[in-house]
Structure formats: structure tokens, C-alpha cells
PDB file of C-alpha atoms and ligand atoms in Angstrom:
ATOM      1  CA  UNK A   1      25.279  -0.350  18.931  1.00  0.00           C
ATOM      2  CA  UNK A   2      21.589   0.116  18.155  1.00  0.00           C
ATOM      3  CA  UNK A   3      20.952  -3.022  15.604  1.00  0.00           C
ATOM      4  CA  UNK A   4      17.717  -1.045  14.454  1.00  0.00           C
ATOM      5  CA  UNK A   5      18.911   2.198  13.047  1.00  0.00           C
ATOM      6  CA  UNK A   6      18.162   2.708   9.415  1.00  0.00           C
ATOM      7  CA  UNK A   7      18.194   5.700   6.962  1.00  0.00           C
ATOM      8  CA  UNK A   8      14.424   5.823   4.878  1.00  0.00           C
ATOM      9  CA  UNK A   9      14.750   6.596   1.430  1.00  0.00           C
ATOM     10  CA  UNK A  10      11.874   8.374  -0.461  1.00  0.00           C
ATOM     11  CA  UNK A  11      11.712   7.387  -4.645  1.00  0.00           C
ATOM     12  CA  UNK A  12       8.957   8.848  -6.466  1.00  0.00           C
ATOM     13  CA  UNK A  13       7.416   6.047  -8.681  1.00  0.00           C
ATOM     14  CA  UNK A  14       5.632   6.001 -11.676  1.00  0.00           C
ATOM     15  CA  UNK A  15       2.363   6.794  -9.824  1.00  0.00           C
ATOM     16  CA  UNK A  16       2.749   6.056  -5.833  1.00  0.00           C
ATOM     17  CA  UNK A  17       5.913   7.132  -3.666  1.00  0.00           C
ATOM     18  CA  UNK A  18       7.960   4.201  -2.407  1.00  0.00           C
ATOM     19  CA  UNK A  19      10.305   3.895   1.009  1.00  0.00           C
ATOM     20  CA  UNK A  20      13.784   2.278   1.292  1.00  0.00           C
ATOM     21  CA  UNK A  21      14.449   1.100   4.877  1.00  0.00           C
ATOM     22  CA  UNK A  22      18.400   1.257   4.762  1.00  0.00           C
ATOM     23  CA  UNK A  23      19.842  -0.997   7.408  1.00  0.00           C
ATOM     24  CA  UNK A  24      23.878  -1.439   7.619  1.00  0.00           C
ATOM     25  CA  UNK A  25      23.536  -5.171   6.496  1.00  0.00           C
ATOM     26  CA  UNK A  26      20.221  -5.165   4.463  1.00  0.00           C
ATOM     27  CA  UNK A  27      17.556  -2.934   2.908  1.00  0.00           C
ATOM     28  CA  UNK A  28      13.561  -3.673   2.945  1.00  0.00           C
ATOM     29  CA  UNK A  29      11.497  -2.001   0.389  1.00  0.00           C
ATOM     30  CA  UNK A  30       8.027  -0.561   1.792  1.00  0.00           C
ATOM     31  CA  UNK A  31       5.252  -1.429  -1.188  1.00  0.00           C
ATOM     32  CA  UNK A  32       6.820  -2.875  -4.676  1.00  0.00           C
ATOM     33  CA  UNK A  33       4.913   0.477  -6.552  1.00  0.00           C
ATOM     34  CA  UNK A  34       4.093  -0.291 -10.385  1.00  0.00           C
ATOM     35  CA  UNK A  35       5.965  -2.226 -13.105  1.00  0.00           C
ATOM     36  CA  UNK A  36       8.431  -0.126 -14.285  1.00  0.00           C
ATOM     37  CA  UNK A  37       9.184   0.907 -10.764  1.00  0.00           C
ATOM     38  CA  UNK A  38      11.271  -2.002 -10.004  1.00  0.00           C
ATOM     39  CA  UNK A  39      13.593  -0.681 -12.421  1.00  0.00           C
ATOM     40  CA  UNK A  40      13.735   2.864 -10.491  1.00  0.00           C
ATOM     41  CA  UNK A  41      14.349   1.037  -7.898  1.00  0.00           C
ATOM     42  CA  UNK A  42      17.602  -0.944  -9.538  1.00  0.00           C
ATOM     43  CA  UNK A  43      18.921   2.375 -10.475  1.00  0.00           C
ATOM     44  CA  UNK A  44      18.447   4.208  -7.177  1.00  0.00           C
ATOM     45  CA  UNK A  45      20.650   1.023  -5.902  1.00  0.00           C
ATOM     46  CA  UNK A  46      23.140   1.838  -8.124  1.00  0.00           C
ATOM     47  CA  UNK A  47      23.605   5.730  -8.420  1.00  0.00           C
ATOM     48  CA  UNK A  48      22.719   6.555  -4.900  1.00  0.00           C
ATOM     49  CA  UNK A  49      23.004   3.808  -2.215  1.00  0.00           C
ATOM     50  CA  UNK A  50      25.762   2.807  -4.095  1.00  0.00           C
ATOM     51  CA  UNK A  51      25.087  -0.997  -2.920  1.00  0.00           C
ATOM     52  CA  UNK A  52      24.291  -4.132  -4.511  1.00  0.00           C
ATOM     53  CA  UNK A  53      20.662  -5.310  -5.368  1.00  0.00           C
ATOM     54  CA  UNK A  54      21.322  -8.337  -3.172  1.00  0.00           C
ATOM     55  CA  UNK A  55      21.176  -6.327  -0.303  1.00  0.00           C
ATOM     56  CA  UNK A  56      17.311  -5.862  -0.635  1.00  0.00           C
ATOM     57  CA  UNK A  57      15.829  -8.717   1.346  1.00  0.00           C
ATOM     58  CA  UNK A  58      12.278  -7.924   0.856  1.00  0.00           C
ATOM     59  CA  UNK A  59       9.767  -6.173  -0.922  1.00  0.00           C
ATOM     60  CA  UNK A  60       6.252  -5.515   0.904  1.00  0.00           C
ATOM     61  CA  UNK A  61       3.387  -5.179  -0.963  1.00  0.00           C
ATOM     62  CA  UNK A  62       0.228  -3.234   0.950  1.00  0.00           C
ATOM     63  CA  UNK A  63      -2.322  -4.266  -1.366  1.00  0.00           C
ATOM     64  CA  UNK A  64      -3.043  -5.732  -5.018  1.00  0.00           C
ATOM     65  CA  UNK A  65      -3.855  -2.159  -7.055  1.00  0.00           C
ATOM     66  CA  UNK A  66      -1.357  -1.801  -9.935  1.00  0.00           C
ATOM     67  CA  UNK A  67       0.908   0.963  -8.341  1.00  0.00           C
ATOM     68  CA  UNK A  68       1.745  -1.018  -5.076  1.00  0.00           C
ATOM     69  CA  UNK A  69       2.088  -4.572  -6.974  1.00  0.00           C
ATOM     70  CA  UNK A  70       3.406  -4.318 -10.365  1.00  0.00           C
ATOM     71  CA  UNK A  71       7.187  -3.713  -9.416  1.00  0.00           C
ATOM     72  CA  UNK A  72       7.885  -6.520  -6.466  1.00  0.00           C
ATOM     73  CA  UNK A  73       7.151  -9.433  -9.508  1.00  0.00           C
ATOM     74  CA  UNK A  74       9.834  -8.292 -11.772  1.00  0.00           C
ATOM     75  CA  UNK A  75      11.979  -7.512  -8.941  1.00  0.00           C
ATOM     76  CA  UNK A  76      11.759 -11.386  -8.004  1.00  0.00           C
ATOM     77  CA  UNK A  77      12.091 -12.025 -11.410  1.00  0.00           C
ATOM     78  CA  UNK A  78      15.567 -10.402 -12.031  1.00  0.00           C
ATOM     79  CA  UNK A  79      17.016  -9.998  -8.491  1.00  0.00           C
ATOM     80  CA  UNK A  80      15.528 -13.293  -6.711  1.00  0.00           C
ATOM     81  CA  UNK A  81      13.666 -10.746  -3.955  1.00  0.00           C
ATOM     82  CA  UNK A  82      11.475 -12.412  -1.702  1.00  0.00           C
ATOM     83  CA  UNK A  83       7.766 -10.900  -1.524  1.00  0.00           C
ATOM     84  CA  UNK A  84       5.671 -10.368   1.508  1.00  0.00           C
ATOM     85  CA  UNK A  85       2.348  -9.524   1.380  1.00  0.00           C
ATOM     86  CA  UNK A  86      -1.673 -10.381   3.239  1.00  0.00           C
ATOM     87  CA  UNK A  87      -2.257 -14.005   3.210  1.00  0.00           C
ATOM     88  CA  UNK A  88      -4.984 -13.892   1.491  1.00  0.00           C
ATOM     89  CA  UNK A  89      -4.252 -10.968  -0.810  1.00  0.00           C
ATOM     90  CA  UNK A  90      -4.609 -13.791  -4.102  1.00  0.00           C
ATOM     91  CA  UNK A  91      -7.986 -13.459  -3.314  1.00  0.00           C
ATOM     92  CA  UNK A  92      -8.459 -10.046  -4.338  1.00  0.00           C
ATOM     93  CA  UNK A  93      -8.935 -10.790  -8.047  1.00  0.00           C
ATOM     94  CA  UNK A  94     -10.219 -13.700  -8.318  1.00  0.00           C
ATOM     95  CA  UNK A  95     -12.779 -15.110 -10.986  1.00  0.00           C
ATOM     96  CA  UNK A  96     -14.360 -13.362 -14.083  1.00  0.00           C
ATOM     97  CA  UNK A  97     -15.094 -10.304 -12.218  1.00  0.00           C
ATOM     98  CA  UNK A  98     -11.791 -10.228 -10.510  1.00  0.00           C
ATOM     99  CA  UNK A  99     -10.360 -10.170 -13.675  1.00  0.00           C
ATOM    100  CA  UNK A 100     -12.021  -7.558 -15.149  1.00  0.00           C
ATOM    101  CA  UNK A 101     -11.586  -5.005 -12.426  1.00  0.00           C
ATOM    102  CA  UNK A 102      -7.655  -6.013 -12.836  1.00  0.00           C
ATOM    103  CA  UNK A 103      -8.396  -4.493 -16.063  1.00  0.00           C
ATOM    104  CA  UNK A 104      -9.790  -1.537 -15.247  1.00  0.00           C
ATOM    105  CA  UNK A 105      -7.906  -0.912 -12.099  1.00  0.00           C
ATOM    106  CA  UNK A 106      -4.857  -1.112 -14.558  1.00  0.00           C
ATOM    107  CA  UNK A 107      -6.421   1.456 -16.775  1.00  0.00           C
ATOM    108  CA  UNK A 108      -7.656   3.778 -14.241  1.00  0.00           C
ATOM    109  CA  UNK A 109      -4.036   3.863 -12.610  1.00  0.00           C
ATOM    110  CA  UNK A 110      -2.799   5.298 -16.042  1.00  0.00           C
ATOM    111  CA  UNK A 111      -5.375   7.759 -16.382  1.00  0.00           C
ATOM    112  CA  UNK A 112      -4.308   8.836 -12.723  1.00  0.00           C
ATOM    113  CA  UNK A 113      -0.998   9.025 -14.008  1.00  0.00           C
ATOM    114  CA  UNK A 114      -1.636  11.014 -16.690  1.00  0.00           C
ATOM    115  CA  UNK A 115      -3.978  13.651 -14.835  1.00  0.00           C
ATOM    116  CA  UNK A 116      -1.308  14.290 -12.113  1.00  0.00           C
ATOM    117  CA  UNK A 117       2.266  13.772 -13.565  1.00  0.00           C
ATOM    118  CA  UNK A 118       1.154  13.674 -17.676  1.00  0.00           C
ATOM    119  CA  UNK A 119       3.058  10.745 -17.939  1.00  0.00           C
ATOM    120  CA  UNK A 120       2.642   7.030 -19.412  1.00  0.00           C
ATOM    121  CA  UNK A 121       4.071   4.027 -19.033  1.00  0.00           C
ATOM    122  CA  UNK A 122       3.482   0.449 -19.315  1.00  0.00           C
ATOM    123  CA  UNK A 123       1.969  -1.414 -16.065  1.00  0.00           C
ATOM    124  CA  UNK A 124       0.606  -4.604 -16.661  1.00  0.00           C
ATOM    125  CA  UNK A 125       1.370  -6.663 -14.287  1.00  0.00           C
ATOM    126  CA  UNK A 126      -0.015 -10.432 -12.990  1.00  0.00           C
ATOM    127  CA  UNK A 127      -3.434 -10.192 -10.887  1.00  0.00           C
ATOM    128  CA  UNK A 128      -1.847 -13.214  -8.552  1.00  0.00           C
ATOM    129  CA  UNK A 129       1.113 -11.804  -6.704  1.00  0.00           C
ATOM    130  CA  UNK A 130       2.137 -15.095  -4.848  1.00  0.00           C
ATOM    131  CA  UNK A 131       3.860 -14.451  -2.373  1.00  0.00           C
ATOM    132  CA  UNK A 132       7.407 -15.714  -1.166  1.00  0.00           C
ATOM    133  CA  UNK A 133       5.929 -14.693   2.864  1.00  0.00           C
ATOM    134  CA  UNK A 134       2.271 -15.180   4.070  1.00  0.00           C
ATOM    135  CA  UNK A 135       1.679 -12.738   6.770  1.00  0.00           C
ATOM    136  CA  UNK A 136      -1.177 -12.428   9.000  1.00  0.00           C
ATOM    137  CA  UNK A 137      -1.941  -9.878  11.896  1.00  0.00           C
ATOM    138  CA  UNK A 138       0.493  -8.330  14.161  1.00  0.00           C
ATOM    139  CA  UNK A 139       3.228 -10.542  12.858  1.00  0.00           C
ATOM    140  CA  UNK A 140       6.815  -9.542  12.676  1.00  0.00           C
ATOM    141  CA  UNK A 141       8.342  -9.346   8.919  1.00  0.00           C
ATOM    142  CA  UNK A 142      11.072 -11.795   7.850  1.00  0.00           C
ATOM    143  CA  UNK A 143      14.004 -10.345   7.903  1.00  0.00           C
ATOM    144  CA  UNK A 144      12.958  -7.214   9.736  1.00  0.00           C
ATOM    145  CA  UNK A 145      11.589  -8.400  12.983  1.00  0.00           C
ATOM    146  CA  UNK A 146      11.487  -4.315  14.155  1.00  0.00           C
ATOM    147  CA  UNK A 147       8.698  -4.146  11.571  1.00  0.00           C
ATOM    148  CA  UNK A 148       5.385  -5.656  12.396  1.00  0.00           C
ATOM    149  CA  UNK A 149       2.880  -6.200   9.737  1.00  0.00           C
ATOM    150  CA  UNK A 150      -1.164  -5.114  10.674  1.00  0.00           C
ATOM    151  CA  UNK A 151      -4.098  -5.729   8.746  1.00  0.00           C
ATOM    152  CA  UNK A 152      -6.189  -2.437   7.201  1.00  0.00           C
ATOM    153  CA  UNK A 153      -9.094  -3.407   5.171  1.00  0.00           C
ATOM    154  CA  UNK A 154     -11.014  -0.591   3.794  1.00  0.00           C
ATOM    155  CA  UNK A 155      -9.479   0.190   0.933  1.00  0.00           C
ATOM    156  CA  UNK A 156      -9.624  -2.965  -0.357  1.00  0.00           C
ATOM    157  CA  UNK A 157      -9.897  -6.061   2.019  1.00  0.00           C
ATOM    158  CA  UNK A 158      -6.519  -7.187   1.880  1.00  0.00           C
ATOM    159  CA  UNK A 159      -4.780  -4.062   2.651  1.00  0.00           C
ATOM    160  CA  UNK A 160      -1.746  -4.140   5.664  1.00  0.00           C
ATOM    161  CA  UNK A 161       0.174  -1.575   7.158  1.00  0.00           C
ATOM    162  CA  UNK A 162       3.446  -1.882   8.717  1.00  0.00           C
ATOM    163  CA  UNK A 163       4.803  -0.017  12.007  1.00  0.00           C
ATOM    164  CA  UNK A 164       8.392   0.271  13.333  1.00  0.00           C
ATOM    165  CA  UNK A 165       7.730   0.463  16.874  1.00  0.00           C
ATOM    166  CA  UNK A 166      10.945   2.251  17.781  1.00  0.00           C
ATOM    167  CA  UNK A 167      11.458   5.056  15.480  1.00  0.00           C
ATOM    168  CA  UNK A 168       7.053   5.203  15.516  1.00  0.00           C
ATOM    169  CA  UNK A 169       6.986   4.980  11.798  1.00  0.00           C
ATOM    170  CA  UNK A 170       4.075   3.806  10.112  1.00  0.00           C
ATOM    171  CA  UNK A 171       4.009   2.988   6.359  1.00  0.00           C
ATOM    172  CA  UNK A 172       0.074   3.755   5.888  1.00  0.00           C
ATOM    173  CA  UNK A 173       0.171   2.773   1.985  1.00  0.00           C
ATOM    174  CA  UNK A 174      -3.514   3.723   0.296  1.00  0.00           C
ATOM    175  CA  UNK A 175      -4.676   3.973   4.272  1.00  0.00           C
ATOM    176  CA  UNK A 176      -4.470   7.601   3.960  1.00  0.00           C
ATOM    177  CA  UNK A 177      -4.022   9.730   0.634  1.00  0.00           C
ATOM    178  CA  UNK A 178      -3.318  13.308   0.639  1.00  0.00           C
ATOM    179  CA  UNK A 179      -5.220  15.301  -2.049  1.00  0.00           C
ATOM    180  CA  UNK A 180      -3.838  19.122  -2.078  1.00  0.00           C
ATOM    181  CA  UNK A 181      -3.508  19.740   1.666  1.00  0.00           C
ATOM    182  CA  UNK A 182      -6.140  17.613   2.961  1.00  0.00           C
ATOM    183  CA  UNK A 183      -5.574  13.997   4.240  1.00  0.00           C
ATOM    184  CA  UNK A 184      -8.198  11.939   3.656  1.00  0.00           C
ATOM    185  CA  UNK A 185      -9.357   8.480   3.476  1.00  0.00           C
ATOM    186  CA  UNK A 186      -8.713   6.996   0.026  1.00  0.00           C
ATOM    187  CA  UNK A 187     -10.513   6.217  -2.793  1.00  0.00           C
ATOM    188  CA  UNK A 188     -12.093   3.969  -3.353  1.00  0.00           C
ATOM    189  CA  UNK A 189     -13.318   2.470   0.614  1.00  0.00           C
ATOM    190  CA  UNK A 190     -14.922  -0.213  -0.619  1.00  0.00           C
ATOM    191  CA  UNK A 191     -15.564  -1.667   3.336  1.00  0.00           C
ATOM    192  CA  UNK A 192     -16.408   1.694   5.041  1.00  0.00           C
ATOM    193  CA  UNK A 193     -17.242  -0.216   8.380  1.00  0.00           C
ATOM    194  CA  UNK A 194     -13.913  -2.227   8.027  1.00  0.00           C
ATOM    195  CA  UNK A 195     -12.089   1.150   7.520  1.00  0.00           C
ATOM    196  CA  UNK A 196     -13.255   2.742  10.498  1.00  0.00           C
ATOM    197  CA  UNK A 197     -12.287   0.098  12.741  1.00  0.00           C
ATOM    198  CA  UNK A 198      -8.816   0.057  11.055  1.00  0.00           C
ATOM    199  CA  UNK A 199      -8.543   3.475  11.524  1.00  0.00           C
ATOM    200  CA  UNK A 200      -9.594   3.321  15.299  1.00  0.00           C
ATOM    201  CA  UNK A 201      -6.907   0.216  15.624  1.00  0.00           C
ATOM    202  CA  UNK A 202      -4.610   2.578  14.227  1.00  0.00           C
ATOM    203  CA  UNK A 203      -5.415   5.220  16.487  1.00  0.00           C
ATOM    204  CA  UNK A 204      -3.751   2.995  19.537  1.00  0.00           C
ATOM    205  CA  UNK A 205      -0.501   3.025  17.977  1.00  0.00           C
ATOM    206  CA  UNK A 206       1.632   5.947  19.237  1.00  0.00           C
ATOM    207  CA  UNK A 207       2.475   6.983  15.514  1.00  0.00           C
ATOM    208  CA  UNK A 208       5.218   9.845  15.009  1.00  0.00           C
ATOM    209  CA  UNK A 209       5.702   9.843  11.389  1.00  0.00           C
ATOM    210  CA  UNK A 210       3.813   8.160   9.131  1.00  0.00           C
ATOM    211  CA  UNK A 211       4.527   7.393   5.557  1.00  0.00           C
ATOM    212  CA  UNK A 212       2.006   7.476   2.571  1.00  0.00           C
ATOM    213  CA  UNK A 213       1.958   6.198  -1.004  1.00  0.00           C
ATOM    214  CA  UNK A 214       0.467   9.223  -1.938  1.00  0.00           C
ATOM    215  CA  UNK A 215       1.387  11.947  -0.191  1.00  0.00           C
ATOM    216  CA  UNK A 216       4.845  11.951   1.424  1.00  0.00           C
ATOM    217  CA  UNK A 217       5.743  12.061   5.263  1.00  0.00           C
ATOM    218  CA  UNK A 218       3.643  13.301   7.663  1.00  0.00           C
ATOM    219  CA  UNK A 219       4.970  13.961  11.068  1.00  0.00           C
ATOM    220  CA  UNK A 220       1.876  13.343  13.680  1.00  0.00           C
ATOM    221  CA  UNK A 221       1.904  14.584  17.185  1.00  0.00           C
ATOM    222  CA  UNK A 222      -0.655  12.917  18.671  1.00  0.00           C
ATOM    223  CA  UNK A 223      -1.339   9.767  16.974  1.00  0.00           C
ATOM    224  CA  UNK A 224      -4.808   8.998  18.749  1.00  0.00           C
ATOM    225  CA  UNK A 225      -6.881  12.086  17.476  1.00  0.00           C
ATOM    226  CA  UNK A 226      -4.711  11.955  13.891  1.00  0.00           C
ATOM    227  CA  UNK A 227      -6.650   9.100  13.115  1.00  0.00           C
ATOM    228  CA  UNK A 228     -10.321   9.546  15.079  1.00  0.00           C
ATOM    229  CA  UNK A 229     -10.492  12.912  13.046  1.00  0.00           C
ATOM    230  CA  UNK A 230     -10.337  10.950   9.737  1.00  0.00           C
ATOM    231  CA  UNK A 231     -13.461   8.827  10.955  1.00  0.00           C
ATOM    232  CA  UNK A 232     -16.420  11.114   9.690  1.00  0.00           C
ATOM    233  CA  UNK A 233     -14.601  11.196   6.198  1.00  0.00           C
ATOM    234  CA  UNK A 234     -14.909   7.695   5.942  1.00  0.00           C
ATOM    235  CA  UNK A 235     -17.607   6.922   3.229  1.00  0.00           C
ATOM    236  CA  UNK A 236     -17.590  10.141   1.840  1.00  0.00           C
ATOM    237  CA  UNK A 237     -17.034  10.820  -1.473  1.00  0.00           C
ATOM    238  CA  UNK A 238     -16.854  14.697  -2.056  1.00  0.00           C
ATOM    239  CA  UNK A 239     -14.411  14.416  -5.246  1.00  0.00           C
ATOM    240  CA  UNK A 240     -16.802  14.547  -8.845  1.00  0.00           C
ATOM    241  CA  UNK A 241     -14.268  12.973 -10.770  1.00  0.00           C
ATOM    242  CA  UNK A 242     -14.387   9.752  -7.800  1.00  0.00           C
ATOM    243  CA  UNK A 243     -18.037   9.480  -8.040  1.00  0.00           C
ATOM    244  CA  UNK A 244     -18.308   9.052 -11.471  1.00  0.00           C
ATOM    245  CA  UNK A 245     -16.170   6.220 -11.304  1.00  0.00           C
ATOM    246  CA  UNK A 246     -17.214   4.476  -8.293  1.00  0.00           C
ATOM    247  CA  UNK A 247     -19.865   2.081  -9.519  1.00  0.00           C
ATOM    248  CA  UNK A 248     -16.654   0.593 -11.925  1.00  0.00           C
ATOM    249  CA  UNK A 249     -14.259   0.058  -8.753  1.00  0.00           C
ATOM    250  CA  UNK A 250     -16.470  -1.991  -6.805  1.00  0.00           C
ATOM    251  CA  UNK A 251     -16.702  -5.324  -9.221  1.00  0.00           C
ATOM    252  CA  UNK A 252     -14.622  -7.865  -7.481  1.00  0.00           C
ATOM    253  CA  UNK A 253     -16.346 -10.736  -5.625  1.00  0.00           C
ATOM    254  CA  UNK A 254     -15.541  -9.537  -2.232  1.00  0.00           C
ATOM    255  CA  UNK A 255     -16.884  -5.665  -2.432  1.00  0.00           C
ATOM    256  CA  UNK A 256     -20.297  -7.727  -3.901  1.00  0.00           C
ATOM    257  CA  UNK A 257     -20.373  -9.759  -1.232  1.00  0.00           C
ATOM    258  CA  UNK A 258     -19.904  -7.075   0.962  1.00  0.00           C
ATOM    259  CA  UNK A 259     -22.301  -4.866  -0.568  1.00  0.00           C
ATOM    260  CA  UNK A 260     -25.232  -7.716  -0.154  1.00  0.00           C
ATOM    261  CA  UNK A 261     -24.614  -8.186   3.020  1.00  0.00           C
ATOM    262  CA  UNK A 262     -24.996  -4.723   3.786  1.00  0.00           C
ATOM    263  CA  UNK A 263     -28.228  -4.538   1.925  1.00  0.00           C
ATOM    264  CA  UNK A 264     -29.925  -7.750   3.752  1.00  0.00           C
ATOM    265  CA  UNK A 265     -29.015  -5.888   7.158  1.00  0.00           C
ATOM    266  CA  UNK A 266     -30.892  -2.964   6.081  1.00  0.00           C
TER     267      UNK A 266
HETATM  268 ZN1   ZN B   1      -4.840   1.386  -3.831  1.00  0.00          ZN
END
């Protein structure tokens, strides 16, 4: 019997799409999505796997923006579900600054909300995550040893990814958004040299099907040039809308440091 077979399960959150890894034994949630996701996620236990909560063993979360992890705290809350996550991914929002672009990032995620689905709901959520699981690069998941977690800054700098070698999925998270038919690196890249690497890493990873938080499945052919072609979009910022709000999505202490470091090497 073939111990990694699973069934993926696709629920649309409140702003970001989430994944259910069904196992026989267990379940593993790909990205906790935003607060009131975690109850979607109770109910889609209930009316359609028809299993208990307990069988989710771990909730992933990609990165710290409000619709990837505002769900996974309640979930431990309730349910007692272990959280994995970037070891450093605390760091994200750290000090005055930090705080404030929690703020914002938490507002901005409702106005996207509202502009593509005309919906609203509440999404606080904690700007530490803590995290039941540390992990680091190229390190199996607890639980789900099939699954290996990689690092992807770009985004932000504690983004990760996480492949299933066998089946070749990739859960990309905010990697790779789709907007209308194009897919494109996300906004905002606040470590455009970062990304590109990450995307070149990627590119070594025969990928068949990768999954995005925005965007759905994507089935990929050949996995190499997928990702290469995204690397002259990186940096770019075509979208009117984006570039009006870029200089408030770049506030916490690491995208400064980043940015001053840049500017002293030019
Ligand atoms: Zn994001």
C-alpha cells in the first residue's frame, strides 16, 4: 500500500484559497488563511470530510500577512492544532514599525477583500504567530515527512514553500499570484534579489502541479522554464492600484534594512 496517497481539498477562504492534504490516518492543512477561516475550515470537517477535527495534525503557515496567519491561532486555540511555520517568521513584525504595518497589512487585506469578493469580515489576528514547529530549510514537516518545507523570501523574508516530492506538488503560497490570466510575481516583493534566487531554486524542482493562495492549481509541464519566465517580472510593478500603495507596504524593520543596504551598494 502506498503510505503517501492523499486526496487535496481546495476551500475558498475569506480572501486566499486554502489546501487540505487528506491522508487515511491524518490531514495537514497548507497555510492557516485569515481569522474566520479556521471556522470554514471546522465546517468543511464536518459536512464534507465527514471526520473529526482531531484528525488535522498541522496547520502550515507560508508567511505572517493576515490571510495566511489569522486562522492557524484560533485553530490552536479551539482544536489544540499544532502550527508550523519559518523560524524566524516572529520577526516579521517586530517593533513600532512592525506594528504598524500589522495594521495596515490588516486593513489593506479587507480592502482586497472587498474589491474582489465585496465581502467583510473581521481579521484581526496576533502579529506573533509562535509557533508549535520551528522549521528551517529543506526540512521535512512533522507529521508529514513526504512534505519538505523550503525557504522563499521575496515576498516578505520569511516566506516558505512546501513540495511533495512524489505527487510533484508544490504549495507556492504568495510565491506566485494569478491576476486575470497572468501569473505573476506577487505584490508586494519587498527583496526583489531574494525573489529571484527563490524563484531560480524553485526552478530545480521538477514541479507538476503547483498550488497558489491566489489563484488555484496550475498544472506545469516543465517546471524549469515555469519559473525562469517569471524572472524579468520580478520588481515590476505594472498594476496602478499596487503602486500607489507601495511606499505603505514596505515599513517593517527588515524591508528598511534591506532597502539601505541596497542604497549604500549603489
Ligand atoms: Zn502575502
Amino acid at each position: 500500500m502506498d503510505e503517501c496517497r492523499f486526496t487535496l481539498h481546495r476551500i475558498e477562504g475569506y480572501i486566499a484559497t486554502l489546501y487540505l492534504v487528506e491522508y487515511k490516518d491524518k490531514v495537514l492543512l497548507l497555510d492557516g488563511g485569515a481569522r474566520r477561516d479556521a471556522a470554514r475550515i471546522e465546517k468543511f470537517f464536518v459536512r464534507e470530510l465527514q471526520r473529526p477535527l482531531a484528525d488535522l495534525k498541522l496547520v502550515l503557515v507560508s508567511h505572517m500577512h493576515p490571510d495566511h496567519a489569522g486562522g492557524a491561532p484560533l485553530l490552536r486555540r479551539s482544536s489544540a492544532i499544532p502550527i508550523a511555520a519559518h523560524f524566524e517568521i516572529d520577526r516579521w513584525y517586530r517593533g513600532p514599525s512592525g506594528a504598524l504595518q500589522h495594521l495596515i497589512d490588516t486593513v489593506l487585506g479587507h480592502y482586497s477583500a472587498r474589491q474582489q469578493f465585496g465581502k467583510l469580515e473581521r481579521a484581526w489576528y496576533p502579529r506573533r504567530l509562535r509557533p508549535d514547529f520551528l522549521l528551517h530549510d529543506q526540512e521535512s514537516l512533522p507529521y508529514f515527512s513526504d512534505w519538505t518545507a523550503y525557504r522563499a523570501p521575496g515576498h516578505t523574508l520569511h516566506d516558505m514553500v512546501f513540495y511533495q516530492e512524489k505527487e510533484r506538488v508544490l504549495y507556492a503560497g504568495d510565491l506566485i499570484i494569478r491576476i486575470g490570466e497572468k501569473l505573476l510575481p506577487p505584490f508586494p516583493t519587498l527583496f526583489p534579489e531574494l525573489m529571484r534566487k527563490t524563484l531560480q531554486h524553485m526552478a530545480k524542482l521538477p514541479v507538476q502541479k503547483l498550488l497558489l493562495a491566489h489563484g488555484g492549481i496550475v498544472e506545469i509541464e516543465d517546471s524549469e522554464s515555469f519559473f525562469t519566465s517569471l524572472l524579468p517580472q520580478v520588481g515590476r510593478c505594472d498594476h496602478k492600484s499596487f503602486r500607489m500603495i507601495e511606499p505603505i507596504c514596505s515599513l517593517v524593520p527588515d524591508a528598511r534594512i534591506y532597502r539601505k543596504s541596497r542604497t549604500n551598494q549603489d
